[in-house]
Coordinates of C-alpha atoms and ligand atoms in Angstrom, one line a residue:
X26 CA 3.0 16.0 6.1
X27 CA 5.4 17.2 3.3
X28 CA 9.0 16.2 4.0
X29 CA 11.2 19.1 5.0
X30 CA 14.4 17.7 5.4
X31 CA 14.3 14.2 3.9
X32 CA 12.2 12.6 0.7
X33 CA 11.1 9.8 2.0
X34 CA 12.4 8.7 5.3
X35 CA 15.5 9.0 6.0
X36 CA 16.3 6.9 8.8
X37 CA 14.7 3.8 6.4
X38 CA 16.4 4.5 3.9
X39 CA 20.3 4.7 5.6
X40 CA 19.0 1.2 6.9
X41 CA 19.6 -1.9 4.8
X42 CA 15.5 -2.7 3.5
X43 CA 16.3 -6.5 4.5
X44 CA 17.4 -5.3 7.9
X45 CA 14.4 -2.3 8.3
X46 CA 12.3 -5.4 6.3
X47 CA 13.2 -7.8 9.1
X48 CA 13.0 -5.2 12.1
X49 CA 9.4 -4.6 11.2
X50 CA 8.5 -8.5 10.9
X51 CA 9.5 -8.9 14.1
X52 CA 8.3 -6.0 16.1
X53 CA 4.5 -6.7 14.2
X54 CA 5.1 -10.4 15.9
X55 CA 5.9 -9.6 18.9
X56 CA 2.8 -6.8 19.2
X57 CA 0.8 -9.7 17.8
X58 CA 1.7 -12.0 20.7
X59 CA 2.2 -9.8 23.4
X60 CA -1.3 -9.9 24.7
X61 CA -1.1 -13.6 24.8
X62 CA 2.5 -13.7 26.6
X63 CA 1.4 -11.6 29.3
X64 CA -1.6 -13.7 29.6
X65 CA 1.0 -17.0 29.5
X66 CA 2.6 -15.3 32.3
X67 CA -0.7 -14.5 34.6
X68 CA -1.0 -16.9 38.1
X69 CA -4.0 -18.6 37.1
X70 CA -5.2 -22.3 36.6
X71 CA -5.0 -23.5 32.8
X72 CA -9.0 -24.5 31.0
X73 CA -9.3 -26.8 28.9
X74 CA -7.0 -26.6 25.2
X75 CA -9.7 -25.7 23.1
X76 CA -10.7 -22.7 25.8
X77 CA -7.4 -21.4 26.0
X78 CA -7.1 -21.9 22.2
X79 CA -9.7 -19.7 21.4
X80 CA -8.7 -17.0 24.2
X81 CA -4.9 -17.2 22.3
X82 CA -6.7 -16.2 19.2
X83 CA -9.2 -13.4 19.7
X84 CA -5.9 -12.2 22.2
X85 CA -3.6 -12.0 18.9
X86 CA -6.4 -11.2 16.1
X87 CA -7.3 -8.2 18.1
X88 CA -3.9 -7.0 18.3
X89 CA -3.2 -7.6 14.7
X90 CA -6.4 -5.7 14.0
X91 CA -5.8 -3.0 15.6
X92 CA -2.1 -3.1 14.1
X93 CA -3.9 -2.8 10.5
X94 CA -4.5 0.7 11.1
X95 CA -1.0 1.3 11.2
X96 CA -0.1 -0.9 8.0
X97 CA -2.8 0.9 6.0
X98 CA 0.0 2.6 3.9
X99 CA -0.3 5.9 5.2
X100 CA 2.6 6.1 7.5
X101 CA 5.8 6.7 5.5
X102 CA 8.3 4.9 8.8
X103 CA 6.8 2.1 8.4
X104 CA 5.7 1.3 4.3
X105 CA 9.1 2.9 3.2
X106 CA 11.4 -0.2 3.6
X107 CA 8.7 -2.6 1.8
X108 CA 7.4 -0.4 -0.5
X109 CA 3.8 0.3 -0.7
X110 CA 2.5 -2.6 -3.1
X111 CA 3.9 -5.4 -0.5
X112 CA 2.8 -3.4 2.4
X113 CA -0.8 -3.5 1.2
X114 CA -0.3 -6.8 0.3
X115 CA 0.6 -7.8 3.7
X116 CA -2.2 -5.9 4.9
X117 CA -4.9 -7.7 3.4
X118 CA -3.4 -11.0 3.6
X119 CA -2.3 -10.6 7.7
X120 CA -6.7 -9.4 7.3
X121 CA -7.3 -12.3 6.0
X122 CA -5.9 -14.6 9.1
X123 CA -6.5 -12.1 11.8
X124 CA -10.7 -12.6 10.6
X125 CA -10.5 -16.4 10.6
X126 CA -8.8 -16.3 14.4
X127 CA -11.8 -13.6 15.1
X128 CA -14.8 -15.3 13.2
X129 CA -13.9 -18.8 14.8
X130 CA -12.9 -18.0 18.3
X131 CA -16.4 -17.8 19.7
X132 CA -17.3 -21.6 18.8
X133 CA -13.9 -22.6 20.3
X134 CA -15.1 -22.4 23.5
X135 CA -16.5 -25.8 25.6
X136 CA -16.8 -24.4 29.0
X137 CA -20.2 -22.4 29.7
X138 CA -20.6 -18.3 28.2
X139 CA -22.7 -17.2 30.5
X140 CA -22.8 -19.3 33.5
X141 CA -22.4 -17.3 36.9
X142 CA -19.1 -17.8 38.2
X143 CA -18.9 -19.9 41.6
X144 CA -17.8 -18.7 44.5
X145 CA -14.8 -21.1 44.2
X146 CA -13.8 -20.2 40.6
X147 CA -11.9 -17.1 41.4
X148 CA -10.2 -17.0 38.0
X149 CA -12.7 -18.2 35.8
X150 CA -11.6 -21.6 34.9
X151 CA -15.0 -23.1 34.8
X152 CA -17.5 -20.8 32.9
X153 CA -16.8 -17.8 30.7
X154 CA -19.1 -16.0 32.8
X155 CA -19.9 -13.5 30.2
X156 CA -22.0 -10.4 31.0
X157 CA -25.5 -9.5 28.9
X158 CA -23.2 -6.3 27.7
X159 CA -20.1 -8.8 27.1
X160 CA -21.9 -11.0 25.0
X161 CA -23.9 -7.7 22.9
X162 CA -20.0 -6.5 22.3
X163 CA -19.0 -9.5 21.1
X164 CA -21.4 -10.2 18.4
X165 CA -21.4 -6.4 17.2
X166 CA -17.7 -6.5 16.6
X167 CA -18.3 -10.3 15.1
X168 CA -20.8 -9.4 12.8
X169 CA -19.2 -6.0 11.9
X170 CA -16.6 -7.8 10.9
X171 CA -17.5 -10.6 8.9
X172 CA -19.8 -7.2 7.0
X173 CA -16.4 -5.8 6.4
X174 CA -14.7 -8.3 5.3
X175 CA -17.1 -9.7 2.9
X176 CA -17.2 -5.9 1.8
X177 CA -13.7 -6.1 0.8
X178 CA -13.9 -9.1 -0.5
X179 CA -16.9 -8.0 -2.8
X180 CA -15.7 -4.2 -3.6
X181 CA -14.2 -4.9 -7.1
X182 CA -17.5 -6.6 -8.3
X183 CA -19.8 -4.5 -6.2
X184 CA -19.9 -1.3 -8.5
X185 CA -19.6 0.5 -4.9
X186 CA -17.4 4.0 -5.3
X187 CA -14.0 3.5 -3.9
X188 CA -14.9 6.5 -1.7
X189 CA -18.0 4.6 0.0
X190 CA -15.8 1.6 0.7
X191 CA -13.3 3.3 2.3
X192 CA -15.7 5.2 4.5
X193 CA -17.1 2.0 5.4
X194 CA -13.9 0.3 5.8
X195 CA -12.7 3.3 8.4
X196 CA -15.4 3.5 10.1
X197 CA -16.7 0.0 9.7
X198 CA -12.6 -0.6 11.8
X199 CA -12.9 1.8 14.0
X200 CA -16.5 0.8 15.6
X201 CA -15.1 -3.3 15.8
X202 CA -12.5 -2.0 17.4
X203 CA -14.6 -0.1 20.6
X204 CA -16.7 -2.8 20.5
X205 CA -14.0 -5.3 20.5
X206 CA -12.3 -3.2 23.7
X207 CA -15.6 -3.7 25.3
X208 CA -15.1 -7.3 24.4
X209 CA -12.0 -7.9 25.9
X210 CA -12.3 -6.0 29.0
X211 CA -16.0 -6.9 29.8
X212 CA -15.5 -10.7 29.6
X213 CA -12.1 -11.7 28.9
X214 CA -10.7 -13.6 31.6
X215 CA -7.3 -12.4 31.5
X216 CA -7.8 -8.6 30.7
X217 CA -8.4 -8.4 34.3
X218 CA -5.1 -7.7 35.3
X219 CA -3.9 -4.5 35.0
X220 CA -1.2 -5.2 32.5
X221 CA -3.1 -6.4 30.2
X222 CA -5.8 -4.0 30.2
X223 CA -3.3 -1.3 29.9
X224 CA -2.0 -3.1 27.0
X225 CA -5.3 -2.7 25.6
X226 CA -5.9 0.4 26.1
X227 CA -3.0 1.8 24.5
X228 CA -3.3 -0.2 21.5
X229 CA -6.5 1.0 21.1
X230 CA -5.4 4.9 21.3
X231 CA -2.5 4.3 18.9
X232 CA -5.1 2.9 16.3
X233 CA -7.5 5.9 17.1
X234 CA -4.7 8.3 16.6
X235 CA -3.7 7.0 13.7
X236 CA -7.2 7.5 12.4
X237 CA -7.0 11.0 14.2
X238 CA -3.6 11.3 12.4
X239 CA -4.9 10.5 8.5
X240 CA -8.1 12.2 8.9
X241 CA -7.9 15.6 11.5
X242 CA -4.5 16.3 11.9
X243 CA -2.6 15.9 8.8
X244 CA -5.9 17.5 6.6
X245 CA -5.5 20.8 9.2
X246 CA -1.6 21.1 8.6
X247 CA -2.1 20.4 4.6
X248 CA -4.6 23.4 4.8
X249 CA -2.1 25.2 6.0
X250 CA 0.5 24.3 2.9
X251 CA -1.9 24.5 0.3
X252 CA -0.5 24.2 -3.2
X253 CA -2.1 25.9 -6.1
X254 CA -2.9 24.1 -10.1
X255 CA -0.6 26.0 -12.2
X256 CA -0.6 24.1 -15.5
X257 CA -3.8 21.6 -17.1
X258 CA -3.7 20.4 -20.2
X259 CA -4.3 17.3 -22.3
X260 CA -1.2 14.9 -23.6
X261 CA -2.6 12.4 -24.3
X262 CA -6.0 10.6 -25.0
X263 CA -7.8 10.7 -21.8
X264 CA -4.5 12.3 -20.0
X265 CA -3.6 15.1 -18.4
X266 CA -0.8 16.6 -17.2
X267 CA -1.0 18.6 -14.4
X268 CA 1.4 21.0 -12.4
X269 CA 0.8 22.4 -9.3
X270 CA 2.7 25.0 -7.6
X271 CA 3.4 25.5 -3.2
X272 CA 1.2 28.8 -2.5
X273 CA 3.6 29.6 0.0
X274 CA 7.3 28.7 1.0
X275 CA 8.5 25.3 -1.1
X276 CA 9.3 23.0 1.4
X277 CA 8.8 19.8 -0.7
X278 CA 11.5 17.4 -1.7
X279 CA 11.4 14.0 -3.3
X280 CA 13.1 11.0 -5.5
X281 CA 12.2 10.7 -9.0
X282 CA 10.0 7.6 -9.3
X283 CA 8.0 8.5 -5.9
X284 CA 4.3 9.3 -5.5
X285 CA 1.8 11.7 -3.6
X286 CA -2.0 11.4 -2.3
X287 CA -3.2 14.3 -3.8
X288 CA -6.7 16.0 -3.4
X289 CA -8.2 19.0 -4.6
X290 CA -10.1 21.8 -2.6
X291 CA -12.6 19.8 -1.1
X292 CA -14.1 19.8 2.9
X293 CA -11.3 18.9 5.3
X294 CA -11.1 15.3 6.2
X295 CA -13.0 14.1 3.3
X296 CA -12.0 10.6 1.8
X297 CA -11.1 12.5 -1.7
X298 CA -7.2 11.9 -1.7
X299 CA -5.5 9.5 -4.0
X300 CA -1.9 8.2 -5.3
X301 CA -0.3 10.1 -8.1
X302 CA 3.3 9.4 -9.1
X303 CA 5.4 12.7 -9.3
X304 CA 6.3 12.8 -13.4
X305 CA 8.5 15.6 -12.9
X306 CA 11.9 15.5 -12.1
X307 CA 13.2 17.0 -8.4
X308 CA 15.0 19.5 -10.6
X309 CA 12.0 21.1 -11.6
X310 CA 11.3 21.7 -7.9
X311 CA 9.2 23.6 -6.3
X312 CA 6.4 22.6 -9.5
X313 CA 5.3 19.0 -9.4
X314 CA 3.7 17.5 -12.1
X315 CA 1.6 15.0 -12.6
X316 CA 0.3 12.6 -15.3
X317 CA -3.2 11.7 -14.9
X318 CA -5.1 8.8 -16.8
X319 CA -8.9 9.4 -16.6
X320 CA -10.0 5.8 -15.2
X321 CA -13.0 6.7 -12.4
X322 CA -15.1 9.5 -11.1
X323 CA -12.2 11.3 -9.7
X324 CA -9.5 11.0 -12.4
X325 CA -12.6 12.1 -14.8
X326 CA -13.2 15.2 -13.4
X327 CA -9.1 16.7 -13.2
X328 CA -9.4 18.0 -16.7
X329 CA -12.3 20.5 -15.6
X330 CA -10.6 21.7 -12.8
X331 CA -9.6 25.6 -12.8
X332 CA -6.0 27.0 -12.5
X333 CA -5.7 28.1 -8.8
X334 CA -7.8 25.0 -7.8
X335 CA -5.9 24.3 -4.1
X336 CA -4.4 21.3 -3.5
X337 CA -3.1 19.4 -1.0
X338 CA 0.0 17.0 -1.3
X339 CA 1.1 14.3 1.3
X340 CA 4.5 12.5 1.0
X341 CA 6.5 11.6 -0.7
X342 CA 5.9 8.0 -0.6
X343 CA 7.0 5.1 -1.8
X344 CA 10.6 3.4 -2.8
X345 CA 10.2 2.7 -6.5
X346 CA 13.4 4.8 -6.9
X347 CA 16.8 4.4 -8.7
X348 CA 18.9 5.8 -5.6
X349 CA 20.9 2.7 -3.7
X350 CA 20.0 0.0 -6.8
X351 CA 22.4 -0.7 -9.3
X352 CA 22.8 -2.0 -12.4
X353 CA 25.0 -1.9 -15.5
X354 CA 22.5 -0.5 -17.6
X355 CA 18.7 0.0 -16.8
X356 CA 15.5 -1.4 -18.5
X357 CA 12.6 0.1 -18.4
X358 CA 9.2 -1.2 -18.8
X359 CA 6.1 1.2 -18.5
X360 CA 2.4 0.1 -18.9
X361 CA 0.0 2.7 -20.5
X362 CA 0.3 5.6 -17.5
X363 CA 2.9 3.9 -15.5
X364 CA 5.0 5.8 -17.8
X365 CA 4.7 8.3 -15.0
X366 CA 7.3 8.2 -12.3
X367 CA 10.2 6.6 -15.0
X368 CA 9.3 10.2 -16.9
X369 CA 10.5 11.5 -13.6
X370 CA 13.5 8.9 -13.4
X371 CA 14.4 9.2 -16.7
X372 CA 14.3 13.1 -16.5
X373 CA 16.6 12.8 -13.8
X374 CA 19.5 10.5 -15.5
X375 CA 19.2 13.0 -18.5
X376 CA 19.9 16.4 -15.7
X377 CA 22.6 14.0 -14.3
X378 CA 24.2 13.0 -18.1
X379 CA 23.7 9.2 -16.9
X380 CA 26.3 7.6 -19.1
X381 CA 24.7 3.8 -18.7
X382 CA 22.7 2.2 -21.4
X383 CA 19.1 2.7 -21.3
X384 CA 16.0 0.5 -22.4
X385 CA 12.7 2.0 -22.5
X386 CA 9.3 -0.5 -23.5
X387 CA 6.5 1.8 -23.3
X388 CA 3.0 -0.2 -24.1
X389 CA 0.0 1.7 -24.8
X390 CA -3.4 0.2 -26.6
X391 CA -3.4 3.1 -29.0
X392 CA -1.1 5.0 -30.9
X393 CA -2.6 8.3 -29.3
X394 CA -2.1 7.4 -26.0
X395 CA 1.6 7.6 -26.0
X396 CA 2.3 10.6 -23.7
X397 CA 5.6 12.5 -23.9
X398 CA 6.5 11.1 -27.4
X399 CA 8.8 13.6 -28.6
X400 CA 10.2 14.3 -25.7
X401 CA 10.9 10.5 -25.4
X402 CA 12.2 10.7 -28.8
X403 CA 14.9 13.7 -28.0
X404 CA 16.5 11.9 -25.4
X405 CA 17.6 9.5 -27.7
X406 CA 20.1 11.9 -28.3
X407 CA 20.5 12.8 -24.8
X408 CA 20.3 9.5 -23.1
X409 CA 22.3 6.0 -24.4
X410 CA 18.4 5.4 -25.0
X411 CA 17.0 2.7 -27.2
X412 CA 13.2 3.6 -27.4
X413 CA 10.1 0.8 -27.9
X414 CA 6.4 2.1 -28.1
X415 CA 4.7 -1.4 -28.0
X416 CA 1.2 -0.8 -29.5
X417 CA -1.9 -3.4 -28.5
X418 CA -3.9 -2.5 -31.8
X419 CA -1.5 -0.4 -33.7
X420 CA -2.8 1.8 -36.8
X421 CA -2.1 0.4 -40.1
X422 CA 1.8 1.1 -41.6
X423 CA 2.7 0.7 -37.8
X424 CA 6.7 -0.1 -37.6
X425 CA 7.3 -0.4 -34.9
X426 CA 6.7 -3.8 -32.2
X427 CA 3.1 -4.8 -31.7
X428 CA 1.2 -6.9 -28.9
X429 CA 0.9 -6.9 -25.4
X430 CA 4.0 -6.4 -22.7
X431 CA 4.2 -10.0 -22.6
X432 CA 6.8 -12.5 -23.2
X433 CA 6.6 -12.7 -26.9
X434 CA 7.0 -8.7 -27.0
X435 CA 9.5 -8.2 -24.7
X436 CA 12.2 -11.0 -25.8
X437 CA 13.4 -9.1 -28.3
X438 CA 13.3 -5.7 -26.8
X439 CA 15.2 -6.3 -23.6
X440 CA 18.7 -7.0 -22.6
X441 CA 20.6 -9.3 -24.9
X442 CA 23.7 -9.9 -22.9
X443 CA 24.6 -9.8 -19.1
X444 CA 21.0 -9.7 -18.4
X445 CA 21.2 -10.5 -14.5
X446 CA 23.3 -7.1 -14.3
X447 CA 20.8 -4.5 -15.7
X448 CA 18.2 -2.9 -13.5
X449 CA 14.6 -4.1 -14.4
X450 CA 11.8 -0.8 -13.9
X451 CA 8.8 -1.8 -14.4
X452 CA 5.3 0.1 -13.8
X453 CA 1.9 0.1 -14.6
X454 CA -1.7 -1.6 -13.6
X455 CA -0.8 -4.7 -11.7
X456 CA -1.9 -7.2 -15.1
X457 CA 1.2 -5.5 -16.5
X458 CA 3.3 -5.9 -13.3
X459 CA 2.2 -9.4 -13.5
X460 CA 2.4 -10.2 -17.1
X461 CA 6.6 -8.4 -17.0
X462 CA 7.5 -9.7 -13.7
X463 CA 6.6 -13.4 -14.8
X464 CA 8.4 -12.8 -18.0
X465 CA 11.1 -11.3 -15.7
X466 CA 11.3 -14.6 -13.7
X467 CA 11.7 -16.9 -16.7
X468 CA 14.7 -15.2 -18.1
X469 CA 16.2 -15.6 -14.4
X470 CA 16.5 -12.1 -13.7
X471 CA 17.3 -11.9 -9.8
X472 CA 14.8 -10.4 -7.8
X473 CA 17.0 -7.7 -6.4
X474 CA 17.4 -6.6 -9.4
X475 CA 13.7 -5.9 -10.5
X476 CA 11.8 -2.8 -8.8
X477 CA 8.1 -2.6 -9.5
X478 CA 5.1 -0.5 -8.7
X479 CA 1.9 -1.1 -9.4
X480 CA -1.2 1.1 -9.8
X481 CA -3.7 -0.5 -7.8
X482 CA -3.8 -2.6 -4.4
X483 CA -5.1 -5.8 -5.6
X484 CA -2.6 -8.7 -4.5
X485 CA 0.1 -10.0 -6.7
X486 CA -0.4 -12.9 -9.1
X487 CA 2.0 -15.6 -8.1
X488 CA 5.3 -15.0 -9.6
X489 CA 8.1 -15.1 -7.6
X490 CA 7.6 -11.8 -6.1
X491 CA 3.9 -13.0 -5.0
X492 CA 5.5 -16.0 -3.8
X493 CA 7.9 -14.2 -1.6
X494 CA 5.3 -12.0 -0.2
X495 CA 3.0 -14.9 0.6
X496 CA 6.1 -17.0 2.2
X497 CA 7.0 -13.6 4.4
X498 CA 3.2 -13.4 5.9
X499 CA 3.4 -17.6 5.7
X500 CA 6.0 -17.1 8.1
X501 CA 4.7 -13.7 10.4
X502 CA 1.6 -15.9 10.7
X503 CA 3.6 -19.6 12.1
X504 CA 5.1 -17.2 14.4
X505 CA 1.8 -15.7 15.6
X506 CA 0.5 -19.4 15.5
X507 CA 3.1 -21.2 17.9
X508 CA 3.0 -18.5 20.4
X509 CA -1.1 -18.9 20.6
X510 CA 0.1 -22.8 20.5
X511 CA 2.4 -22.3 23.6
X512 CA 0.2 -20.6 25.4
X513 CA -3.1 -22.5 24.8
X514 CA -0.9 -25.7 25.7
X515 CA 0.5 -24.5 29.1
Ligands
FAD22 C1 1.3 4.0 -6.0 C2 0.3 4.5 -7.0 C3 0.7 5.4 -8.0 C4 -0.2 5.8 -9.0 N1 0.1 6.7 -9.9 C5 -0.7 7.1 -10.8 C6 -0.4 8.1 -11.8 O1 0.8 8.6 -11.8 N2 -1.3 8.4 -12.8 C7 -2.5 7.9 -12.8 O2 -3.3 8.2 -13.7 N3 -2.9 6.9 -11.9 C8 -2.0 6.5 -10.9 N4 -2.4 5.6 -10.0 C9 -3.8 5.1 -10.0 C10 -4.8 6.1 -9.5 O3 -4.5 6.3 -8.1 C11 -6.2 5.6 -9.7 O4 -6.4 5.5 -11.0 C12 -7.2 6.7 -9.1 O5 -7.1 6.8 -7.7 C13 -8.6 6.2 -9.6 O6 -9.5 7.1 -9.0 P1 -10.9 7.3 -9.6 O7 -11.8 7.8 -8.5 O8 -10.9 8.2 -10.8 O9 -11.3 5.9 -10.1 P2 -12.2 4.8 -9.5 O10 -13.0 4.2 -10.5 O11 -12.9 5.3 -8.2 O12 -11.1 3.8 -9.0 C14 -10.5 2.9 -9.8 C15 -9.6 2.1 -8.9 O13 -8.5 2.9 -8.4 C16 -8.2 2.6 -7.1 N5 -8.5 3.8 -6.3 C17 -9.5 4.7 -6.4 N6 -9.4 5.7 -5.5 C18 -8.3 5.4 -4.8 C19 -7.8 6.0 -3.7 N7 -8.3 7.2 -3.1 N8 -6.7 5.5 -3.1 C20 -6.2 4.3 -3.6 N9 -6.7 3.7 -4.7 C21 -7.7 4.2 -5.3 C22 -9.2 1.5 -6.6 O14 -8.5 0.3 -6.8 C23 -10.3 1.6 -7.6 O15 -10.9 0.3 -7.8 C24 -1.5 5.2 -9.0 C25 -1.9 4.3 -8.1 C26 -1.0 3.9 -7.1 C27 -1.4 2.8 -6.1

């Protein structure tokens, strides 16, 4: 819903991230492993390793599948300390293992599937004993998932609308995990006591409201607090900036530098929303405007729409913000229409007569792509601003620096002196996340003092954010991994 009291949320942000950051870590492990602890506590006799191997692991990857509904980066408590690049970066790489423990676990098993249990085996420790309706379960969520995953796997090359794939992707989650409840109840040996079945079932609801959340109740309350299109018009080529306006009582607060999933009037519940940073400044409150690139069949269509068009805002999301960060002076580095949110930050140092010295490298392609120019431009007056439009094929007579946002380009144009104490901003598609953040690195900038966003969810090359966001899920994952050890070596 739109935040009434708090942009963004405030109990994440009073926290320390690394604290919230580590809070999270170790509240997803120990959801992960609960299943399997209760099952290590259970009085019954131990199978054979490779048995109670694969039980440990379709026990944990169903929990941290059913925990990716919750990381999906719609659910401002929990992405708000990470940010919302590494928490989709954690959720497709935590996908990643959770499919391998999933896909493998049935050819774990040595003792019989489906052989009846004797009348001596009371707990199942010679055959699995599964069911007809066990074993149909189990391959519907098996091969469901392997489709999804390859489906994720394959999107980018696929040509499929992003629309379709997240459909399929919902829906494709939601059915593995009924099936997969069938699973574990039907024919998993330990799901027979209580506990664990009740542990089951509630993870399952919180994964079903959470799609009930996203896709029923939020879309009735954002009908309710429909906002209106108030301003269209073209700043750039293939841009448009766009203003919208609360139909009734403004309720909506943010931070400069944050984003929204917005959608226009369309049927409620319909997969049609998508991230926009805010370009505006929280002065300009209760308008928002946005900057829109025309990239896909969505962003294509903004230009046509009418004024009065409703529209729906959630959030604010995000914590690509200047609040709680310092830095002596601030750089900023803006790819193409990442200029967006530091339009918003800078916006906001210029109502607050920020005093530090400013950096802005603002790469475009072409010279009429630059967005804003002479409103850049003025705040070189306003601001302690030194300005840089970087051009990739610049027109001829062009003065000004030339290239790509890369290190060659940026060398000169950054921070000469006391580097590690300016603040590094940098936005844009993630090649230009990647390209800066590695150029970044080499000059040693320290890693708290670089906040990124990028415009897309594909994972980070490795620099030494990447790196860090690998070594976290590295680490979530050993975690999961020795308690699945522990119990498969009782
Ligand atoms: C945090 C964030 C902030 C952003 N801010 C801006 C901004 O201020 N201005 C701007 O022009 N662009 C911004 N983007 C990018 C913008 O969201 C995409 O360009 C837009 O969603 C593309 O939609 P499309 O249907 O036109 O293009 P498509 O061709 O359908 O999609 C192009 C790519 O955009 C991504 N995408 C598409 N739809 C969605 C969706 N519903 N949710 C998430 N990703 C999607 C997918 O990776 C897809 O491959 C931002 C992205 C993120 C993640």
């Amino acid at each position: 819903m739109l935040s009434r009291t708090h942009p963004g949320t405030a109990a994440a942000r009073a926290l320390d991230p690394r604290i919230a950051v580590g809070a999270l870590l170790t509240v997803y492990v120990a959801i992960a492993i609960a299943p399997v602890a209760i099952a290590y506590a259970l009085p019954v006799k131990s199978r054979p390793f490779l048995d109670e191997l694969s039980s440990g692991m379709a026990m944990a990857g169903f929990s941290m599948l059913l925990m990716e509904f919750i990381t999906s980066g719609r659910f401002r408590a929990v992405s708000a300390p990470v940010g919302i690049d590494l928490m989709m970066s954690f959720h497709q790489l935590v996908a990643r293992v959770l499919t391998v423990f999933l896909l493998l676990h049935p050819f774990l098993y040595t003792l019989p599937m489906t052989a009846a249990r004797v009348p001596w085996d009371t707990d199942g420790a010679l055959a699995l004993g599964m069911t007809p309706w066990s074993l149909a379960s189990g391959f519907a969520a098996w091969g469901l998932l392997a489709a999804l995953f390859g489906l994720a796997w394959f999107r980018e090359g696929s040509g499929m609308r992003y629309e379709t794939w997240r459909g399929l992707h919902g829906a494709g989650a939601g059915l593995i995990a009924l099936f997969g409840l069938h699973h574990t109840l039907d024919a998993g040996r330990y799901a027979d006591a209580p506990h664990l079945a009740a542990f089951w079932a509630m993870a399952v609801a919180v994964a079903f409201g959470a799609l009930a959340w996203i896709h029923v109740v939020r879309p009735l309350y954002q009908a309710r607090h429909a906002w209106r299109l108030s301003r269209s018009e073209r700043i750039a080529e293939r841009t448009w900036l766009l203003r919208v306006e609360p139909a009734g009582a403004p309720t909506f607060r943010f931070r400069a530098g944050q984003f929204v999933w917005l959608k226009f009037h369309r049927a409620l519940g319909r997969i049609t929303e998508h991230p926009f940073s805010i370009s505006s400044a929280p002065g300009a409150l209760p308008a928002v405007e946005f900057m829109v690139k025309e990239s896909g069949d969505f962003t294509r269509t903004v230009g046509s729409l009418p004024l009065g068009t409703p529209a729906y805002l959630h959030g604010p999301h995000g914590n690509f913000t200047l609040e709680g960060r310092r830095g002596k002076g601030i750089a900023f580095i803006a790819g193409g229409v990442g200029i967006a949110p530091v339009m918003s930050m800078l916006r906001e140092l210029r109502r607050a007569r920020d005093p530090r010295p400013l950096i802005l490298v603002y790469g475009n392609r072409v010279e009429a792509q630059i967005a804003y120019r002479d409103e850049l431009q003025a705040m070189r007056e306003e601001l302690r601003l030194e300005l840089s439009f970087v051009l990739g094929e610049p027109p001829p007579g062009w003065q000004g620096p030339r290239g790509q946002l890369d290190a060659q380009t940026l060398q000169p144009l950054l921070p000469r002196e006391e580097r590690d104490a300016w603040l590094y901003v940098v936005c844009g598609p993630p090649p230009v996340i990647d390209s800066v953040e590695r150029v970044l690195d080499d000059r040693g900038v320290p890693l708290g003092q670089i906040v990124s966003e990028r415009f897309g969810y594909e994972l980070a090359a490795l620099t030494r954010r990447g790196r860090l966001v690998l070594g976290v899920c590295a680490a979530v994952v050993a975690a999961i991994a020795a308690g699945i050890a522990a119990f498969a070596l009782r």
